[in-house]
mmCIF file of C-alpha atoms in Angstrom:
data_model
loop_
_atom_site.group_PDB
_atom_site.id
_atom_site.type_symbol
_atom_site.label_atom_id
_atom_site.label_comp_id
_atom_site.label_asym_id
_atom_site.label_seq_id
_atom_site.Cartn_x
_atom_site.Cartn_y
_atom_site.Cartn_z
ATOM 1 C CA MET A 27 -10.088 11.097 -28.738
ATOM 2 C CA ASP A 28 -10.121 11.942 -25.130
ATOM 3 C CA ILE A 29 -9.937 15.490 -23.685
ATOM 4 C CA VAL A 30 -6.284 15.271 -22.698
ATOM 5 C CA ASN A 31 -4.928 14.641 -26.052
ATOM 6 C CA LEU A 32 -7.215 17.499 -27.451
ATOM 7 C CA PHE A 33 -5.846 19.776 -24.652
ATOM 8 C CA TRP A 34 -2.343 19.211 -25.909
ATOM 9 C CA VAL A 35 -3.309 19.407 -29.579
ATOM 10 C CA TYR A 36 -4.542 22.777 -28.795
ATOM 11 C CA ALA A 37 -1.447 23.767 -26.629
ATOM 12 C CA PHE A 38 0.968 23.079 -29.436
ATOM 13 C CA SER A 39 -0.798 25.565 -31.640
ATOM 14 C CA ILE A 40 -0.847 28.050 -28.790
ATOM 15 C CA ILE A 41 2.714 27.733 -28.393
ATOM 16 C CA MET A 42 3.325 28.262 -32.053
ATOM 17 C CA LEU A 43 1.104 31.441 -32.017
ATOM 18 C CA LEU A 44 2.964 32.709 -28.775
ATOM 19 C CA VAL A 45 6.277 32.019 -30.871
ATOM 20 C CA ILE A 46 5.093 33.822 -33.910
ATOM 21 C CA GLY A 47 3.995 36.885 -32.095
ATOM 22 C CA ILE A 48 7.250 37.258 -29.912
ATOM 23 C CA TYR A 49 9.410 36.712 -33.109
ATOM 24 C CA CYS A 50 7.438 39.422 -34.984
ATOM 25 C CA MET A 51 7.750 42.180 -31.924
ATOM 26 C CA LEU A 52 11.570 41.285 -31.806
ATOM 27 C CA ALA A 53 12.510 41.415 -35.503
ATOM 28 C CA THR A 54 10.792 44.154 -36.807
ATOM 29 C CA PHE A 55 11.457 47.886 -36.701
ATOM 30 C CA ASN A 56 8.148 48.927 -37.832
ATOM 31 C CA LEU A 57 5.577 50.120 -35.221
ATOM 32 C CA MET A 58 2.566 48.859 -36.799
ATOM 33 C CA ARG A 59 4.094 45.513 -37.380
ATOM 34 C CA ALA A 60 4.792 45.593 -33.759
ATOM 35 C CA LEU A 61 1.441 46.239 -33.081
ATOM 36 C CA ILE A 62 0.276 43.283 -35.145
ATOM 37 C CA GLY A 63 2.710 40.878 -33.282
ATOM 38 C CA SER A 64 1.119 41.978 -30.157
ATOM 39 C CA GLU A 65 -2.399 41.238 -31.621
ATOM 40 C CA ILE A 66 -1.205 37.650 -32.393
ATOM 41 C CA LEU A 67 0.013 37.108 -28.903
ATOM 42 C CA ILE A 68 -3.505 38.319 -27.472
ATOM 43 C CA LYS A 69 -5.177 35.930 -29.895
ATOM 44 C CA ALA A 70 -3.077 32.914 -28.237
ATOM 45 C CA VAL A 71 -4.005 34.005 -25.018
ATOM 46 C CA THR A 72 -7.661 34.093 -26.041
ATOM 47 C CA LEU A 73 -7.357 30.731 -27.510
ATOM 48 C CA PHE A 74 -5.850 29.418 -24.241
ATOM 49 C CA LEU A 75 -8.485 30.685 -22.139
ATOM 50 C CA ILE A 76 -11.330 29.335 -24.158
ATOM 51 C CA VAL A 77 -9.533 25.865 -24.383
ATOM 52 C CA ALA A 78 -9.186 25.985 -20.513
ATOM 53 C CA GLY A 79 -12.723 26.624 -20.077
ATOM 54 C CA TYR A 80 -13.708 23.895 -22.166
ATOM 55 C CA VAL A 81 -11.302 21.113 -20.817
ATOM 56 C CA THR A 82 -12.396 22.033 -17.142
ATOM 57 C CA ASN A 83 -16.081 22.502 -18.116
ATOM 58 C CA GLN A 84 -16.158 25.975 -17.146
ATOM 59 C CA GLY A 85 -16.917 27.442 -20.425
ATOM 60 C CA ALA A 86 -19.250 30.125 -18.917
ATOM 61 C CA LEU A 87 -16.504 31.893 -16.978
ATOM 62 C CA ALA A 88 -13.863 31.620 -19.710
ATOM 63 C CA GLN A 89 -16.406 33.451 -22.112
ATOM 64 C CA CYS A 90 -16.806 36.152 -19.402
ATOM 65 C CA LEU A 91 -12.885 36.356 -19.055
ATOM 66 C CA VAL A 92 -12.500 36.330 -23.048
ATOM 67 C CA ILE A 93 -15.323 39.334 -23.570
ATOM 68 C CA THR A 94 -13.061 41.316 -20.959
ATOM 69 C CA LEU A 95 -9.884 40.638 -22.679
ATOM 70 C CA ILE A 96 -11.648 41.689 -26.051
ATOM 71 C CA VAL A 97 -12.646 44.997 -24.753
ATOM 72 C CA VAL A 98 -9.239 45.617 -23.067
ATOM 73 C CA GLU A 99 -7.617 44.552 -26.285
ATOM 74 C CA VAL A 100 -9.803 47.089 -28.390
ATOM 75 C CA VAL A 101 -8.959 49.938 -25.856
ATOM 76 C CA MET A 102 -4.990 49.131 -25.713
ATOM 77 C CA MET A 103 -5.132 49.082 -29.812
ATOM 78 C CA THR A 104 -6.964 52.379 -30.056
ATOM 79 C CA VAL A 105 -4.714 53.934 -27.727
ATOM 80 C CA ALA A 106 -1.460 52.551 -29.207
ATOM 81 C CA VAL A 107 -2.706 53.340 -32.860
ATOM 82 C CA GLY A 108 -3.258 57.172 -31.537
ATOM 83 C CA VAL A 109 0.409 57.261 -30.236
ATOM 84 C CA VAL A 110 1.646 55.709 -33.356
ATOM 85 C CA LEU A 111 -0.037 58.381 -35.346
ATOM 86 C CA GLY A 112 1.279 60.969 -32.971
ATOM 87 C CA ILE A 113 4.693 59.726 -33.532
ATOM 88 C CA HIS A 114 4.237 59.627 -37.404
ATOM 89 C CA ARG A 115 2.974 63.302 -37.393
ATOM 90 C CA TYR A 116 6.264 64.507 -35.342
ATOM 91 C CA ASN A 117 8.835 62.282 -36.883
ATOM 92 C CA LYS A 118 7.352 61.570 -40.436
ATOM 93 C CA SER A 119 8.462 58.022 -39.759
ATOM 94 C CA LEU A 120 7.451 54.915 -38.063
ATOM 95 C CA ASP A 121 10.936 53.287 -38.029
ATOM 96 C CA VAL A 122 11.776 52.918 -34.219
ATOM 97 C CA ARG A 123 15.539 53.569 -34.967
ATOM 98 C CA LYS A 124 14.773 57.072 -35.979
ATOM 99 C CA ILE A 125 12.594 57.929 -33.056
ATOM 100 C CA ARG A 126 15.167 57.346 -30.110
ATOM 101 C CA ASN A 127 15.178 60.974 -28.955
ATOM 102 C CA LEU A 128 15.418 59.990 -25.333
ATOM 103 C CA LYS A 129 18.516 57.585 -25.867
ATOM 104 C CA GLY A 130 21.401 58.233 -23.847
ATOM 105 C CA MET B 28 -10.786 15.812 -34.519
ATOM 106 C CA VAL B 29 -9.413 15.675 -38.063
ATOM 107 C CA LEU B 30 -11.204 19.178 -38.499
ATOM 108 C CA ASP B 31 -9.888 20.432 -35.224
ATOM 109 C CA ILE B 32 -6.150 19.810 -36.055
ATOM 110 C CA PHE B 33 -6.794 21.258 -39.758
ATOM 111 C CA LEU B 34 -8.339 24.308 -38.518
ATOM 112 C CA LEU B 35 -5.607 24.742 -35.973
ATOM 113 C CA SER B 36 -2.995 24.255 -38.648
ATOM 114 C CA VAL B 37 -4.738 26.971 -40.801
ATOM 115 C CA LEU B 38 -4.799 29.031 -38.009
ATOM 116 C CA VAL B 39 -0.803 28.758 -37.308
ATOM 117 C CA LEU B 40 -0.220 29.276 -41.285
ATOM 118 C CA ALA B 41 -2.473 32.482 -41.369
ATOM 119 C CA SER B 42 -0.558 33.993 -38.636
ATOM 120 C CA LEU B 43 2.548 33.109 -39.937
ATOM 121 C CA TRP B 44 1.560 34.678 -43.432
ATOM 122 C CA THR B 45 0.429 37.665 -41.531
ATOM 123 C CA VAL B 46 4.002 37.990 -39.887
ATOM 124 C CA MET B 47 6.063 36.943 -43.054
ATOM 125 C CA THR B 48 4.090 39.014 -45.829
ATOM 126 C CA ARG B 49 6.038 41.625 -47.489
ATOM 127 C CA SER B 50 3.156 44.217 -47.920
ATOM 128 C CA ILE B 51 1.907 45.690 -44.225
ATOM 129 C CA LEU B 52 -1.432 46.116 -45.629
ATOM 130 C CA ARG B 53 -1.635 42.537 -46.426
ATOM 131 C CA SER B 54 -0.385 41.935 -43.147
ATOM 132 C CA ALA B 55 -3.525 43.481 -41.570
ATOM 133 C CA ILE B 56 -5.470 41.560 -43.879
ATOM 134 C CA GLY B 57 -3.921 38.342 -42.671
ATOM 135 C CA LEU B 58 -4.652 39.477 -38.964
ATOM 136 C CA ALA B 59 -8.520 39.821 -39.906
ATOM 137 C CA LEU B 60 -8.195 36.152 -41.639
ATOM 138 C CA THR B 61 -6.430 34.847 -38.392
ATOM 139 C CA SER B 62 -9.296 36.316 -36.499
ATOM 140 C CA VAL B 63 -12.007 34.793 -38.513
ATOM 141 C CA ILE B 64 -10.305 31.262 -38.272
ATOM 142 C CA LEU B 65 -9.960 31.698 -34.283
ATOM 143 C CA THR B 66 -13.776 32.503 -34.447
ATOM 144 C CA ILE B 67 -14.690 29.067 -36.013
ATOM 145 C CA VAL B 68 -12.317 27.395 -33.454
ATOM 146 C CA MET B 69 -14.103 29.149 -30.747
ATOM 147 C CA PHE B 70 -17.444 28.153 -31.890
ATOM 148 C CA ARG B 71 -16.362 24.568 -32.138
ATOM 149 C CA LEU B 72 -15.190 24.716 -28.408
ATOM 150 C CA ASN B 73 -18.736 25.710 -27.240
ATOM 151 C CA ALA B 74 -18.006 29.468 -26.834
ATOM 152 C CA PRO B 75 -20.472 31.335 -29.019
ATOM 153 C CA LEU B 76 -20.706 34.408 -27.348
ATOM 154 C CA ALA B 77 -17.081 35.146 -27.128
ATOM 155 C CA ALA B 78 -16.672 34.194 -30.699
ATOM 156 C CA MET B 79 -19.283 36.712 -31.906
ATOM 157 C CA PHE B 80 -17.435 39.306 -29.825
ATOM 158 C CA GLU B 81 -14.067 38.293 -31.538
ATOM 159 C CA LEU B 82 -15.599 38.260 -35.168
ATOM 160 C CA SER B 83 -17.209 41.683 -34.841
ATOM 161 C CA VAL B 84 -14.475 43.478 -32.857
ATOM 162 C CA CYS B 85 -11.197 41.867 -33.721
ATOM 163 C CA ALA B 86 -11.778 40.851 -37.289
ATOM 164 C CA GLY B 87 -14.046 44.013 -37.915
ATOM 165 C CA LEU B 88 -13.239 47.201 -35.903
ATOM 166 C CA ILE B 89 -9.302 46.167 -35.365
ATOM 167 C CA SER B 90 -8.999 45.624 -39.027
ATOM 168 C CA VAL B 91 -10.666 49.040 -39.958
ATOM 169 C CA LEU B 92 -8.464 50.757 -37.580
ATOM 170 C CA PHE B 93 -5.057 49.281 -38.697
ATOM 171 C CA ILE B 94 -5.945 49.563 -42.472
ATOM 172 C CA SER B 95 -6.819 53.135 -41.822
ATOM 173 C CA THR B 96 -3.753 53.729 -39.723
ATOM 174 C CA ILE B 97 -1.374 52.451 -42.527
ATOM 175 C CA SER B 98 -3.230 54.392 -45.225
ATOM 176 C CA LEU B 99 -2.536 57.519 -42.873
ATOM 177 C CA THR B 100 1.174 56.831 -42.368
ATOM 178 C CA GLN B 101 2.527 55.393 -45.622
ATOM 179 C CA PRO B 102 5.467 57.817 -46.296
ATOM 180 C CA TYR B 103 7.579 55.763 -48.975
ATOM 181 C CA THR B 104 7.030 55.454 -52.623
ATOM 182 C CA ASN B 105 6.524 52.210 -54.190
ATOM 183 C CA GLU B 106 10.192 51.623 -55.054
ATOM 184 C CA GLU B 107 11.312 52.445 -51.409
ATOM 185 C CA VAL B 108 8.566 49.891 -50.228
ATOM 186 C CA LEU B 109 9.969 47.098 -52.505
ATOM 187 C CA GLU B 110 13.574 47.815 -51.406
ATOM 188 C CA ARG B 111 12.399 47.712 -47.677
ATOM 189 C CA MET B 112 10.540 44.494 -48.269
ATOM 190 C CA LYS B 113 13.745 42.683 -49.419
ATOM 191 C CA ILE B 114 15.584 43.763 -46.205
ATOM 192 C CA MET B 115 12.433 42.499 -43.986
ATOM 193 C CA PHE B 116 12.235 39.159 -45.752
ATOM 194 C CA ALA B 117 15.930 38.599 -44.946
ATOM 195 C CA ARG B 118 15.187 39.458 -41.087
ATOM 196 C CA PHE B 119 12.003 37.191 -40.948
ATOM 197 C CA LYS B 120 13.398 33.924 -42.818
ATOM 198 C CA PHE B 121 14.410 32.275 -39.627
ATOM 199 C CA LEU B 122 10.887 32.009 -38.272
ATOM 200 C CA PRO B 123 9.683 29.023 -40.365
ATOM 201 C CA ILE B 124 12.932 27.181 -39.502
ATOM 202 C CA LEU B 125 12.337 28.087 -35.886
ATOM 203 C CA LEU B 126 8.747 27.006 -35.901
ATOM 204 C CA VAL B 127 9.731 23.668 -37.456
ATOM 205 C CA GLY B 128 12.356 22.915 -35.079
ATOM 206 C CA LEU B 129 9.997 23.875 -32.194
ATOM 207 C CA GLY B 130 7.231 21.645 -33.616
ATOM 208 C CA ALA B 131 9.622 18.644 -33.992
ATOM 209 C CA PHE B 132 11.073 19.365 -30.412
ATOM 210 C CA LEU B 133 7.484 19.597 -28.803
ATOM 211 C CA PHE B 134 6.413 16.497 -30.863
ATOM 212 C CA PHE B 135 9.278 14.401 -29.893
ATOM 213 C CA MET B 136 9.308 15.184 -26.336
ATOM 214 C CA ASN B 137 5.993 14.083 -25.893
ATOM 215 C CA ILE B 138 5.130 16.176 -23.023
ATOM 216 C CA ARG B 139 2.247 14.663 -20.936
ATOM 217 C CA PRO B 140 -0.109 16.931 -18.816
ATOM 218 C CA PHE B 141 1.242 18.383 -15.381
ATOM 219 C CA VAL B 142 -2.021 20.026 -14.587
ATOM 220 C CA PRO B 143 -4.520 17.999 -13.308
ATOM 221 C CA PHE B 144 -8.097 18.626 -14.877
ATOM 222 C CA TYR B 145 -10.976 18.417 -12.751
ATOM 223 C CA TYR B 146 -14.306 17.981 -14.576
ATOM 224 C CA LYS B 147 -16.660 19.950 -12.027
ATOM 225 C CA GLU B 148 -20.149 20.178 -13.685
ATOM 226 C CA SER B 149 -20.833 23.828 -14.552
ATOM 227 C CA LEU B 150 -24.371 24.701 -13.788
ATOM 228 C CA VAL B 151 -24.356 28.269 -14.691
ATOM 229 C CA ASP B 152 -25.242 29.664 -18.045
ATOM 230 C CA VAL B 153 -22.939 32.095 -19.648
ATOM 231 C CA ARG B 154 -25.868 35.020 -19.737
ATOM 232 C CA VAL B 155 -26.322 34.497 -16.181
ATOM 233 C CA PHE B 156 -22.818 34.479 -15.591
ATOM 234 C CA LEU B 157 -22.189 37.960 -17.299
ATOM 235 C CA TRP B 158 -25.374 39.674 -16.121
ATOM 236 C CA ASP B 159 -25.829 38.303 -12.597
ATOM 237 C CA LEU B 160 -22.920 37.031 -10.979
ATOM 238 C CA ARG B 161 -20.014 39.151 -12.940
ATOM 239 C CA ARG B 162 -22.110 42.504 -12.681
ATOM 240 C CA ILE B 163 -18.989 44.306 -11.258
ATOM 241 C CA ASP B 164 -16.992 43.391 -14.538
ATOM 242 C CA ILE B 165 -19.447 45.393 -16.805
ATOM 243 C CA PHE B 166 -18.760 48.405 -14.757
ATOM 244 C CA GLY B 167 -14.969 47.886 -15.086
ATOM 245 C CA GLN B 168 -15.419 47.346 -18.928
ATOM 246 C CA ILE B 169 -17.127 50.540 -19.211
ATOM 247 C CA LEU B 170 -14.742 52.372 -17.243
ATOM 248 C CA ILE B 171 -11.790 50.948 -19.435
ATOM 249 C CA LEU B 172 -13.710 51.991 -22.594
ATOM 250 C CA LEU B 173 -14.028 55.463 -20.911
ATOM 251 C CA VAL B 174 -10.168 55.490 -20.198
ATOM 252 C CA GLY B 175 -9.521 54.578 -24.047
ATOM 253 C CA VAL B 176 -11.781 57.572 -25.234
ATOM 254 C CA PHE B 177 -10.258 60.056 -22.680
ATOM 255 C CA GLY B 178 -6.899 58.910 -23.847
ATOM 256 C CA VAL B 179 -7.597 59.066 -27.702
ATOM 257 C CA VAL B 180 -9.216 62.700 -26.896
ATOM 258 C CA ILE B 181 -5.915 63.813 -25.087
ATOM 259 C CA LEU B 182 -3.791 62.404 -27.740
ATOM 260 C CA PHE B 183 -5.552 64.262 -30.611
ATOM 261 C CA LYS B 184 -6.082 67.574 -28.730
ATOM 262 C CA GLU B 185 -5.340 70.612 -30.722
ATOM 263 C CA ARG B 186 -2.973 73.057 -28.896
ATOM 264 C CA VAL B 187 -4.378 76.516 -27.977
ATOM 265 C CA LYS B 188 -2.495 79.331 -29.650
ATOM 266 C CA LYS B 189 -1.735 82.056 -27.139
#
């Protein structure tokens, strides 16, 4: 199997992961589930960076980028979970339809 | 090649289960499972250092973070949870149809690469890259971690009573 066909097998599953994550973020009303959808999107991007580094023979650079991406991901998730906990403390709910206080 | 296709299909199925499952706790566990399978894929693509980061941070730390948050914010009784699960399943039932349709579309379109690959020989090891060539990035990561710490501190700051 040559490297181009291998790249397209991987790209196929990356597109699948992106669609799953975007659908999860669009269809849910729960804030935690929206965070899980964004995690799946970030995993698709991680896989894409690693595959791009593999097919262009620049694996070291791709690994550095992925390590930075993982650090940013963890910080983003920690702050987002803190925001979710604060929303739950004041509204007693994680449903986004009940927290539209600034609407209008 | 067969193992690659098997692992990628398990990865897509695990993330689909993560999104489609009714309990949000199982959803967090499914996210950890997705992360573990992604780790195996990254090991097969010659990226062991990033794979270890993914395994320890995404499968370990973020799962602990999500599961503790879910246990802190579960305001419903069991009956309410079952009732909400039925509504949620009605919203998510279109996702497998959409995925199968997209897969068939991509398979039959038979898209060929439009990005030219260039196979330049990489001479630099990942350790040299990380510690010598990209040293500024490490400072950037430390700054990002500090930003996260200050964000959490400010979010959970107790108000001073006057």
